[in-house]
Short mmCIF file of C-alpha atoms and ligand atoms in Angstrom, two decimals:
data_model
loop_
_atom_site.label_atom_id
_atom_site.label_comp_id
_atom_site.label_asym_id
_atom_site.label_seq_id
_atom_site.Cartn_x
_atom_site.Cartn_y
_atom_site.Cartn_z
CA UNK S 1 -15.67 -36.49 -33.46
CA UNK S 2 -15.99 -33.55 -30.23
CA UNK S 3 -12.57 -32.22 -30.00
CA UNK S 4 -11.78 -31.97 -26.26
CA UNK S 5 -10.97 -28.39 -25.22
CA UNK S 6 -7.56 -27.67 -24.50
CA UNK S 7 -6.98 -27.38 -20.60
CA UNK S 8 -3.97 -27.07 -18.10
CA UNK S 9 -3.92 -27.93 -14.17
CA UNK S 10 -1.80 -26.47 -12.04
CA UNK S 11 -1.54 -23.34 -13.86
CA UNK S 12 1.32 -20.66 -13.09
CA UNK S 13 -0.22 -17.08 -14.06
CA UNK S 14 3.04 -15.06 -13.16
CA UNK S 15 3.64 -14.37 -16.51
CA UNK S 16 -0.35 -13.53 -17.44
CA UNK S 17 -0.99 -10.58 -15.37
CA UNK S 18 0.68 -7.25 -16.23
CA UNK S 19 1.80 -6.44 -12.22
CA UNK S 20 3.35 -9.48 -12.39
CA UNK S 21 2.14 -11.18 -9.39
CA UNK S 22 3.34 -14.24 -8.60
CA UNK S 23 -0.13 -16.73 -8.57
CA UNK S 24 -1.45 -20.01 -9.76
CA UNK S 25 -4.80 -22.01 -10.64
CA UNK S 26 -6.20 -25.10 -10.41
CA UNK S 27 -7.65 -25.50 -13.87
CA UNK S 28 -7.20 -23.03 -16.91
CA UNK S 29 -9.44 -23.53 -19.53
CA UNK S 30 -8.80 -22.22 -23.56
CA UNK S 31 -12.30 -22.32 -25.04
CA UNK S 32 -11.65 -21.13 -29.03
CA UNK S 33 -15.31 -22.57 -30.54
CA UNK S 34 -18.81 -22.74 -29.79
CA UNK S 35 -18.65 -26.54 -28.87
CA UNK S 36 -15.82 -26.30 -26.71
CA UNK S 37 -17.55 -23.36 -25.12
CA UNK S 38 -20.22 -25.87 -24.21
CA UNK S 39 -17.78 -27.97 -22.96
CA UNK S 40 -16.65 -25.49 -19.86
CA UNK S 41 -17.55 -27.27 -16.19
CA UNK S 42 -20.54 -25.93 -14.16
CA UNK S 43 -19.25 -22.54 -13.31
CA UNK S 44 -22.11 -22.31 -10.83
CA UNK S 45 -19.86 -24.86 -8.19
CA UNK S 46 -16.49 -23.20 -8.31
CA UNK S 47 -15.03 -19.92 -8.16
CA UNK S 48 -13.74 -18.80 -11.66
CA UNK S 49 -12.07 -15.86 -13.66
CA UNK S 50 -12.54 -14.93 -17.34
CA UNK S 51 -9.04 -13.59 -17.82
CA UNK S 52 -7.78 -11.55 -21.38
CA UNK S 53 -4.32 -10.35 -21.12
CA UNK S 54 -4.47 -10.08 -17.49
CA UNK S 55 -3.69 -5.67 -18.10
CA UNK S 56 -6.74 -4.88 -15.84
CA UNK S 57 -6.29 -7.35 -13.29
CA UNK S 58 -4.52 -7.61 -9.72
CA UNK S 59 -4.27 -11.10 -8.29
CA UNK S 60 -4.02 -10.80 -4.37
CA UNK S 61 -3.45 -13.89 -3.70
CA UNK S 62 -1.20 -17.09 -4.27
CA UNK S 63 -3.81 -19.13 -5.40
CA UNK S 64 -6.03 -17.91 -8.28
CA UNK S 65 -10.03 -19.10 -8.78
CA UNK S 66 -10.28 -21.71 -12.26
CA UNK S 67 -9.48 -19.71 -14.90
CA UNK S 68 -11.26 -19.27 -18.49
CA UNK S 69 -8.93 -17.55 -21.04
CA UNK S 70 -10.73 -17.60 -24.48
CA UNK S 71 -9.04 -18.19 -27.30
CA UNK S 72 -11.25 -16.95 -30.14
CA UNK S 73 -8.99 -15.47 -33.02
CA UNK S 74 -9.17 -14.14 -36.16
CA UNK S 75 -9.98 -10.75 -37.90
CA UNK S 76 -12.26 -10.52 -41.06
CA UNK S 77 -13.19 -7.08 -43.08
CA UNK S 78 -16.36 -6.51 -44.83
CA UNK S 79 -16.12 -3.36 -47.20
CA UNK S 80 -19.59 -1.58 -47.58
CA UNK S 81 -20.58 1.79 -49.74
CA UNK S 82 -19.73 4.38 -46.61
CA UNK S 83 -17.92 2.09 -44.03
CA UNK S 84 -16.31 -1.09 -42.57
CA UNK S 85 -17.75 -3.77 -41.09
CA UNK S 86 -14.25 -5.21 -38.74
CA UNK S 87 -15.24 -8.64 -36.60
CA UNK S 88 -12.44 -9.90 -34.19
CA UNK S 89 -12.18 -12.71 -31.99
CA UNK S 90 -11.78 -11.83 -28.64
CA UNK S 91 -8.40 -13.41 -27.75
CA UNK S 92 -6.71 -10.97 -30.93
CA UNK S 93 -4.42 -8.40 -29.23
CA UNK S 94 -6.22 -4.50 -29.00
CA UNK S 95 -3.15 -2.58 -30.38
CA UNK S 96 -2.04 -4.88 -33.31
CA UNK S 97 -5.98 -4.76 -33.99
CA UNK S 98 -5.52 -1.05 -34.33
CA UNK S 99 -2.56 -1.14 -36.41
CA UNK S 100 -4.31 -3.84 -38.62
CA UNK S 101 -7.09 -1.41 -39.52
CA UNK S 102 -4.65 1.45 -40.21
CA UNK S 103 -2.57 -0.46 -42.68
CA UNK S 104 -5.72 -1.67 -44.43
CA UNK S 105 -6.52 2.68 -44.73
CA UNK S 106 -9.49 1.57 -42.08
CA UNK S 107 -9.61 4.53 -39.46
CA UNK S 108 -10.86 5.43 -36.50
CA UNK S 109 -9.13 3.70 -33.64
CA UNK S 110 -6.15 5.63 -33.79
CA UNK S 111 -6.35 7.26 -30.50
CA UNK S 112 -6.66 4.22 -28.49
CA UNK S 113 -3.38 2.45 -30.10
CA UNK S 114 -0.93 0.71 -27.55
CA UNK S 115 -4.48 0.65 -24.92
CA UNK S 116 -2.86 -3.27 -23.31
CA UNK S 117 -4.94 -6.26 -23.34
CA UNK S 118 -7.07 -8.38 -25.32
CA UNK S 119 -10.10 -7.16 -28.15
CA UNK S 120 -12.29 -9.27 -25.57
CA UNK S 121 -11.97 -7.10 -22.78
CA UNK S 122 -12.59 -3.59 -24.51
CA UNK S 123 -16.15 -3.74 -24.14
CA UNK S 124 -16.05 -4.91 -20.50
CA UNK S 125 -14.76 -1.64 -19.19
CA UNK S 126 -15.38 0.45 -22.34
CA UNK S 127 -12.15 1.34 -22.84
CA UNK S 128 -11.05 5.01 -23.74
CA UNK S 129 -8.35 7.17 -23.96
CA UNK S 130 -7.41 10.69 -25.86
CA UNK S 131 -11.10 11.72 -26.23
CA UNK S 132 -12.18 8.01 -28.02
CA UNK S 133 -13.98 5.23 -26.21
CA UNK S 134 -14.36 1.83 -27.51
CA UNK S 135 -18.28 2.32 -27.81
CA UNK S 136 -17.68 4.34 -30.77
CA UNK S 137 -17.17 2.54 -32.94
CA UNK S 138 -19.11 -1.11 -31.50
CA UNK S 139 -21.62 -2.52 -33.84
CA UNK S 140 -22.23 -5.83 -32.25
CA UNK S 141 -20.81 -7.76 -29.30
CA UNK S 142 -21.08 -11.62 -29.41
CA UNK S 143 -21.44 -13.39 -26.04
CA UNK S 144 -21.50 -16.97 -24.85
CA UNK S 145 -24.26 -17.18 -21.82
CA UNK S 146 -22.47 -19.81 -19.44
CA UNK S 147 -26.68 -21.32 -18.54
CA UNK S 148 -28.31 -21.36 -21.75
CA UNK S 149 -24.57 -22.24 -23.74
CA UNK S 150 -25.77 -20.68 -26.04
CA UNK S 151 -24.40 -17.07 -28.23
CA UNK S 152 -26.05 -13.94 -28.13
CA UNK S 153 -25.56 -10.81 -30.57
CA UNK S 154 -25.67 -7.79 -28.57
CA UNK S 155 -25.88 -4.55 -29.99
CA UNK S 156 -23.98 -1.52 -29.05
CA UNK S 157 -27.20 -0.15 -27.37
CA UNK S 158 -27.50 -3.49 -25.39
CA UNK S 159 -24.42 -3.34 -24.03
CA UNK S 160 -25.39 0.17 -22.10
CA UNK S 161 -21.77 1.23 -22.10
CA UNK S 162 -20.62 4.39 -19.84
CA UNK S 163 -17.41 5.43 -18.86
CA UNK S 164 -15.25 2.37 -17.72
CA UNK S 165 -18.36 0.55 -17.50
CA UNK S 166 -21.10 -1.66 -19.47
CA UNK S 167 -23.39 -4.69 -18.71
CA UNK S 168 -20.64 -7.01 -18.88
CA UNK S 169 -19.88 -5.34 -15.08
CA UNK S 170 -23.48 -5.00 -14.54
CA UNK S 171 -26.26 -7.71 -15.15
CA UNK S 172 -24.42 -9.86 -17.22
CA UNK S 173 -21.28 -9.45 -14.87
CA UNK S 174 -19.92 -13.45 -14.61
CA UNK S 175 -22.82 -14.90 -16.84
CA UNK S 176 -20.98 -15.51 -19.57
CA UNK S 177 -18.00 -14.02 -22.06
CA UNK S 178 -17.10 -12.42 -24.68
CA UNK S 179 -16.00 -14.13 -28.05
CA UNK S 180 -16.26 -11.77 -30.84
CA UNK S 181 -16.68 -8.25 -31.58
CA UNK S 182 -17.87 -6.24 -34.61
CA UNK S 183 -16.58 -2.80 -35.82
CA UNK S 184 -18.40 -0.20 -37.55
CA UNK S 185 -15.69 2.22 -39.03
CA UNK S 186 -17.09 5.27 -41.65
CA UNK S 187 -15.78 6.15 -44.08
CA UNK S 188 -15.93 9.52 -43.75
CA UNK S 189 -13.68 10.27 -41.09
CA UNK S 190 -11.70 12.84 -39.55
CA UNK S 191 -8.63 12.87 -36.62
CA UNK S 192 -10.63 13.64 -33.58
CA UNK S 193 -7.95 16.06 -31.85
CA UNK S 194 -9.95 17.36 -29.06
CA UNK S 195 -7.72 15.55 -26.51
CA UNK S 196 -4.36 17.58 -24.73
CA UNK S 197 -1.42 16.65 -26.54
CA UNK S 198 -3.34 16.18 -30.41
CA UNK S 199 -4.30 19.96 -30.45
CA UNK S 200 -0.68 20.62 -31.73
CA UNK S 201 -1.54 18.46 -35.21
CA UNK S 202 -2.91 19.67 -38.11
CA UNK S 203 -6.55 19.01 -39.16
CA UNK S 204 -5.19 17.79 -41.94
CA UNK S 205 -3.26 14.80 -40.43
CA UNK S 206 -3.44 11.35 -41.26
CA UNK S 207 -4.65 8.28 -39.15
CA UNK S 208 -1.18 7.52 -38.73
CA UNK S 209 0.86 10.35 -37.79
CA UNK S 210 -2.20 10.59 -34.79
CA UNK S 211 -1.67 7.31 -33.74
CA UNK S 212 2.26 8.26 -33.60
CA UNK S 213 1.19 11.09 -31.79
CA UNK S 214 -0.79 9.17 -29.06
CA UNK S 215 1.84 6.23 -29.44
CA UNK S 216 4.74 9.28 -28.60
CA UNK S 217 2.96 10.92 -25.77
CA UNK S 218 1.43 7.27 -23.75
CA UNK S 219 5.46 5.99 -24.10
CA UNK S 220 6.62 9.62 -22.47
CA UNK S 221 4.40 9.25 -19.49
CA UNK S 222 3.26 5.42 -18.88
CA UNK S 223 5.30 3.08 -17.97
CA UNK S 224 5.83 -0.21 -20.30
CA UNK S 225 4.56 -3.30 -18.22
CA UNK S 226 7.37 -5.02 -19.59
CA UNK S 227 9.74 -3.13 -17.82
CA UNK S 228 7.72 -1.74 -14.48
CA UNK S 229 5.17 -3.95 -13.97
CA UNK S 230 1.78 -2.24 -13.87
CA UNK S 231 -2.18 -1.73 -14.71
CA UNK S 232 -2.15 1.51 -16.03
CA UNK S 233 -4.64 3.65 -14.51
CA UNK S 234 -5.34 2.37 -11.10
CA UNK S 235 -8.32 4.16 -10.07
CA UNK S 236 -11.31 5.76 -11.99
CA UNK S 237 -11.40 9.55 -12.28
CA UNK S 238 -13.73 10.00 -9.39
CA UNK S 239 -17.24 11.71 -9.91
CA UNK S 240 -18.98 13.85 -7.58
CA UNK S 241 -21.97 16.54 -6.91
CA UNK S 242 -21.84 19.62 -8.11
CA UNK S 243 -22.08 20.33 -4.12
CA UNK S 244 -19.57 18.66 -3.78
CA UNK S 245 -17.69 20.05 -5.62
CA UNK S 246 -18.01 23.67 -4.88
CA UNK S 247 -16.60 22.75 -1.00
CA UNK S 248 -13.76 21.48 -2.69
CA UNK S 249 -12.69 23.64 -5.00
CA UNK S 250 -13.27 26.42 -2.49
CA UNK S 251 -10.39 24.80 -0.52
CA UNK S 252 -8.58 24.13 -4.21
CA UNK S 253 -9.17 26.80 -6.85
CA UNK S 254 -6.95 25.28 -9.59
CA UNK S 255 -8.84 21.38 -9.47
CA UNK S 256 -8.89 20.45 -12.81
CA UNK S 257 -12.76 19.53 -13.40
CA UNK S 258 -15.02 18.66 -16.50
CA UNK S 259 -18.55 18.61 -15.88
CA UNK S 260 -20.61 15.33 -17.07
CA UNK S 261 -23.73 15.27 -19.37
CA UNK S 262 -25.47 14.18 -15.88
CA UNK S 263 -24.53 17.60 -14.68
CA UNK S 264 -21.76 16.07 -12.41
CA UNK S 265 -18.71 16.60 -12.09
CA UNK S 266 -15.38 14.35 -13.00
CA UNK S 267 -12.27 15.43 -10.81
CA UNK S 268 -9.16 14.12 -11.90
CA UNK S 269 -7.75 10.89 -9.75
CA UNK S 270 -3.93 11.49 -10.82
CA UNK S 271 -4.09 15.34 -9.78
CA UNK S 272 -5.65 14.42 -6.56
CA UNK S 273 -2.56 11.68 -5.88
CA UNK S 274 -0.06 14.43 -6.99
CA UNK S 275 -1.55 17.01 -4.89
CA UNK S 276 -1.53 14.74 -1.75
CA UNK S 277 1.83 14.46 -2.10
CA UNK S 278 2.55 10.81 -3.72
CA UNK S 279 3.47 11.12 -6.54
CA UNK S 280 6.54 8.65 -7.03
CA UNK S 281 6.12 7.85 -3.27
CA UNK S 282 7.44 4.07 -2.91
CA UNK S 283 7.89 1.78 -0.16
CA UNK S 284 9.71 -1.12 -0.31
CA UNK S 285 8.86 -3.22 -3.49
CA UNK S 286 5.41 -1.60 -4.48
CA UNK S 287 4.59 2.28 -5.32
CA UNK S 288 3.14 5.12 -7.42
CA UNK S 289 4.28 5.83 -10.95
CA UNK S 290 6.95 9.36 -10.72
CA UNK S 291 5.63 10.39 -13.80
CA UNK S 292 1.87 9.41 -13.61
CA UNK S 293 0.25 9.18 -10.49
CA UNK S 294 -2.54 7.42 -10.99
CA UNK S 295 -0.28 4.29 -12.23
CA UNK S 296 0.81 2.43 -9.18
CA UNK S 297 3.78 0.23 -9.92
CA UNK S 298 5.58 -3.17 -8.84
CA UNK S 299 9.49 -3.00 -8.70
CA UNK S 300 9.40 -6.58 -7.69
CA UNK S 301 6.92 -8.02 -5.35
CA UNK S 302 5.18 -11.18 -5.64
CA UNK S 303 2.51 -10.58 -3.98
CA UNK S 304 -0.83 -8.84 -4.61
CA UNK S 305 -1.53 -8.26 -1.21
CA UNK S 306 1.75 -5.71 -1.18
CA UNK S 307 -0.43 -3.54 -3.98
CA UNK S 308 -3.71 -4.00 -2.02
CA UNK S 309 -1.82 -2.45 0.59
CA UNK S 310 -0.47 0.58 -1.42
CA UNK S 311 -3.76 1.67 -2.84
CA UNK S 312 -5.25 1.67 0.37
CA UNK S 313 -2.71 4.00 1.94
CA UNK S 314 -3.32 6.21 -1.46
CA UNK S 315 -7.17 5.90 -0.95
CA UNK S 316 -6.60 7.14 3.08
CA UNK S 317 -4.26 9.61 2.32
CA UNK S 318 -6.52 11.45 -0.94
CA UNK S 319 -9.71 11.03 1.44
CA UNK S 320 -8.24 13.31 4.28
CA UNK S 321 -7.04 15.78 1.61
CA UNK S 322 -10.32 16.12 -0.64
CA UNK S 323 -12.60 13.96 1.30
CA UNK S 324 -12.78 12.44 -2.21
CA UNK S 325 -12.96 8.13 -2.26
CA UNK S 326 -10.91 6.57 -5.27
CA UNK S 327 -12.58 3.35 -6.55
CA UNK S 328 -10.27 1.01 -7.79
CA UNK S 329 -10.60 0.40 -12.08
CA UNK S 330 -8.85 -2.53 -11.93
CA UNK S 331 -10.29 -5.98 -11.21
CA UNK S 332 -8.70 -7.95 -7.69
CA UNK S 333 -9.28 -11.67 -8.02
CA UNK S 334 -8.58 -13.70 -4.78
CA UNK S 335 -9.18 -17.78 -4.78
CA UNK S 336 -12.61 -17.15 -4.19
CA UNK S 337 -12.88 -14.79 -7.63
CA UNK S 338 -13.23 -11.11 -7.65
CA UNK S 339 -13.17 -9.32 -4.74
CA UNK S 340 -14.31 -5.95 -3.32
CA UNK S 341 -11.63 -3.52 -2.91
CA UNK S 342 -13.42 -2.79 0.31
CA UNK S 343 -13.72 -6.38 1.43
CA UNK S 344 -9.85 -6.94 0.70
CA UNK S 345 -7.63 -7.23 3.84
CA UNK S 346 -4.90 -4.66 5.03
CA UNK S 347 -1.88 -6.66 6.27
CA UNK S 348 1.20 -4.73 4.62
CA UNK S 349 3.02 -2.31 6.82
CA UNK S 350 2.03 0.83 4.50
CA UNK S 351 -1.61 0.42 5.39
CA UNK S 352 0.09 1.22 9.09
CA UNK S 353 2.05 4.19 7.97
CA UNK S 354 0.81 7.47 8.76
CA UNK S 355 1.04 10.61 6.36
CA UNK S 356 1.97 14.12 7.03
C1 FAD N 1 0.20 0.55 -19.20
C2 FAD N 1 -1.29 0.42 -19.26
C3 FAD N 1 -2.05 1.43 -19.82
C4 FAD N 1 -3.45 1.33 -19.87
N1 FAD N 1 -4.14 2.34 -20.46
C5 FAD N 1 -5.49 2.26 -20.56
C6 FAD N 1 -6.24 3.30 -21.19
O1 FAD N 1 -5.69 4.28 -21.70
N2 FAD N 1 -7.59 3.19 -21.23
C7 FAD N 1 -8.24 2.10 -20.70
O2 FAD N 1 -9.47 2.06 -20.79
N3 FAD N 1 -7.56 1.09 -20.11
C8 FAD N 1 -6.21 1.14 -20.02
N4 FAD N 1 -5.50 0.14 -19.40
C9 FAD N 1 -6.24 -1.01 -18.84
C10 FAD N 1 -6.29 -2.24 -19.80
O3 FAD N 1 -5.45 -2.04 -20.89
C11 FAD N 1 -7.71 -2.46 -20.29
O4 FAD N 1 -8.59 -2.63 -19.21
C12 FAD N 1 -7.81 -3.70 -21.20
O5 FAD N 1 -9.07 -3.76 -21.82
C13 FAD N 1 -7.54 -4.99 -20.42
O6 FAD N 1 -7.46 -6.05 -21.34
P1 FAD N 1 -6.99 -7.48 -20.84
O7 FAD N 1 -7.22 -8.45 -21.95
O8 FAD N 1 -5.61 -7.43 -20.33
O9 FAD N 1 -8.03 -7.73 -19.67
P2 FAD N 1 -7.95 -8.54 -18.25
O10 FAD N 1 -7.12 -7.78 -17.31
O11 FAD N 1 -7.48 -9.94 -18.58
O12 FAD N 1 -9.46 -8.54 -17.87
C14 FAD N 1 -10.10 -7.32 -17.57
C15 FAD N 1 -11.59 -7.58 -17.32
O13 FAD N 1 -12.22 -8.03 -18.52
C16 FAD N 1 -12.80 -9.32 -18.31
N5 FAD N 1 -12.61 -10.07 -19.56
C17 FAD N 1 -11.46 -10.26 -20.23
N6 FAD N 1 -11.70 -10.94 -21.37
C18 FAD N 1 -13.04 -11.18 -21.40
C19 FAD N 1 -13.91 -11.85 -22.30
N7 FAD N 1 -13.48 -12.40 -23.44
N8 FAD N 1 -15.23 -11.91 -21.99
C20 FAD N 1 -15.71 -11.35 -20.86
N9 FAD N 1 -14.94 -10.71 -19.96
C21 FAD N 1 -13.62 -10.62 -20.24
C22 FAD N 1 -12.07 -9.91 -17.13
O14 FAD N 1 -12.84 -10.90 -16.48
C23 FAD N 1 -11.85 -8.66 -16.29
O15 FAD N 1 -13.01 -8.35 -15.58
C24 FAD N 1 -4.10 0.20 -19.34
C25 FAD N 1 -3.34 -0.85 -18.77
C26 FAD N 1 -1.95 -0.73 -18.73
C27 FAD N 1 -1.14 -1.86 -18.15
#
């Protein structure tokens, strides 16, 4: 007999988004198998999210699209000659993932340990931090195509990851979602302590005492969700010309800079926030992290809209400085599903403050 799929109407999401933004749905859907999978409505009529842990994701609204939170869990290890084979259902939490593979002497993702949010949504945005990025370390992504309902096994390669970006936010963007994702961890490993911060450790360190490390130095400067709502880094690290970059840093000698493969040139969003001045700058209910600029935080609002509002005061202010655009990293889902930050309205007194 076809189990039914569990489902929930009249969903309240306050509680499943990190900024803790006070938003509901009409339907939420928990796919955990293939046949429920193929049980989902025809996402071609409505509006709809795929939401993980809701870490990378503003609502700006108080109604939400349908939701689709899968529920595939599960962790199982396959021990070759020279390295791991790890495969995870997406709806397994990233950091207890990471200290899963420690405990079992499996290394490698030490630097990204207490990264928020679901295994399912590492690939989307290729997540990275302290010089490590998911994609090193993907051997195979499975995905459920919503029009064929059928899986697909996509190889690292396939999923054309960059930084904080991959085909899941490209052509496959809303075709279908993630369920499962395979590890490939050698052996032969060392700690990768390239990053600011790790350079103090020995080279002989373990997998552990790094992940301490990274687990000491994210606690000193990010703030816990749980305690200032928040979705971490709020904008990517912008990237521009090399022309570009020579009028700026004629105005601003010190601008910390680290030239792509590409031959472009990554500035640093956080610096550029500090240096315009708002760093810790709040208003009201909503404003941006005193120890880490690029976090923008909620001391209490309910509403989206009140964030919307702060990051485009933040985007106006950092354009007239460095004539430098921040694009948003995290996702803003309205009723009618994921929105353009550009498209999004300005309503909230910041947007009318002026800056001096
Ligand atoms: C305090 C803090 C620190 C952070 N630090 C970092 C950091 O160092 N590096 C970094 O890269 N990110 C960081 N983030 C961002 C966040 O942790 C990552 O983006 C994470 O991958 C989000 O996971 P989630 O499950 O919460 O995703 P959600 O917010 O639920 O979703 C994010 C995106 O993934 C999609 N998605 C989710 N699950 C699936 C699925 N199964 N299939 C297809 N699409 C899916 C969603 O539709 C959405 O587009 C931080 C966030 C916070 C709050």
């Amino acid at each position: 007999m076809l189990m039914a799929m569990q489902s929930i109407q009249n969903y309240a999401l306050q509680s499943n988004n990190s900024f803790n933004i006070k938003t509901s749905c009409s339907h939420i859907y928990f796919p955990s198998n293939l046949a429920e999978l193929q049980q989902l409505p025809d996402l071609t009529v409505e509006p709809f999210y795929i939401l993980g842990e809701g870490s990378n994701t503003l609502f700006v609204e108080e109604s939400a699209p349908i939701i689709i939170q899968p529920k595939f869990h599960g962790i199982t290890v396959e021990e070759q000659a020279e390295y791991y084979l790890v495969t995870v259902g997406a709806a397994e939490n990233w950091h207890e993932l990471v200290c899963f593979c420690l405990t079992k002497g499996i290394n490698g993702l030490e630097n990204l340990a207490l990264i928020p949010g679901s295994v399912g949504a590492a690939p989307v945005q290729n997540i990275g931090a302290y010089g490590v990025e998911f994609a090193d370390f993907c051997e195979e992504v499975q995905w459920f195509e919503f029009a064929s309902k059928t899986l697909h096994a996509l190889t690292k390669k396939d999923c054309d990851f960059a930084y904080r970006d991959s085909i899941f936010k490209q052509s496959h963007y809303n075709k279908g979602l993630i369920t499962q994702v395979t590890f490939k961890f050698p052996k032969a490993w060392q700690p990768n302590l390239s990053y600011a911060g790790l350079d103090t450790l020995s080279v002989a360190s373990t997998a552990t005492e790094v992940m301490n490390q990274v687990i000491a130095l994210r606690s000193s400067k990010l703030p816990d969700p749980k305690v200032l709502a928040n979705a971490g880094s709020f904008f990517k690290n912008p990237v521009v010309s090399v022309e570009e970059f020579i009028t700026i840093q004629a105005k601003f000698e010190n601008i910390p800079h680290y030239p792509q493969a590409n031959g472009e040139i990554k500035l640093a969003a956080g610096w550029l926030i500090d240096q315009a001045g708002l760093k810790g700058f709040r208003h009201d209910n909503v404003g941006v992290h005193q120890q880490q600029a690029l976090v923008l935080v909620n001391y209490g609002s309910d509403f989206g809209a009140d964030i919307i509002s702060l990051a485009k005061y933040v985007q106006r202010v950092v354009v007239e400085k460095f004539s430098v655009t921040l694009i948003p990293e995290v996702r803003m889902i309205s009723h009618l599903g994921e929105q353009a930050f550009t498209a999004l309205n300005d309503t909230h007194p910041i947007g009318k403050l002026s800056h001096d």
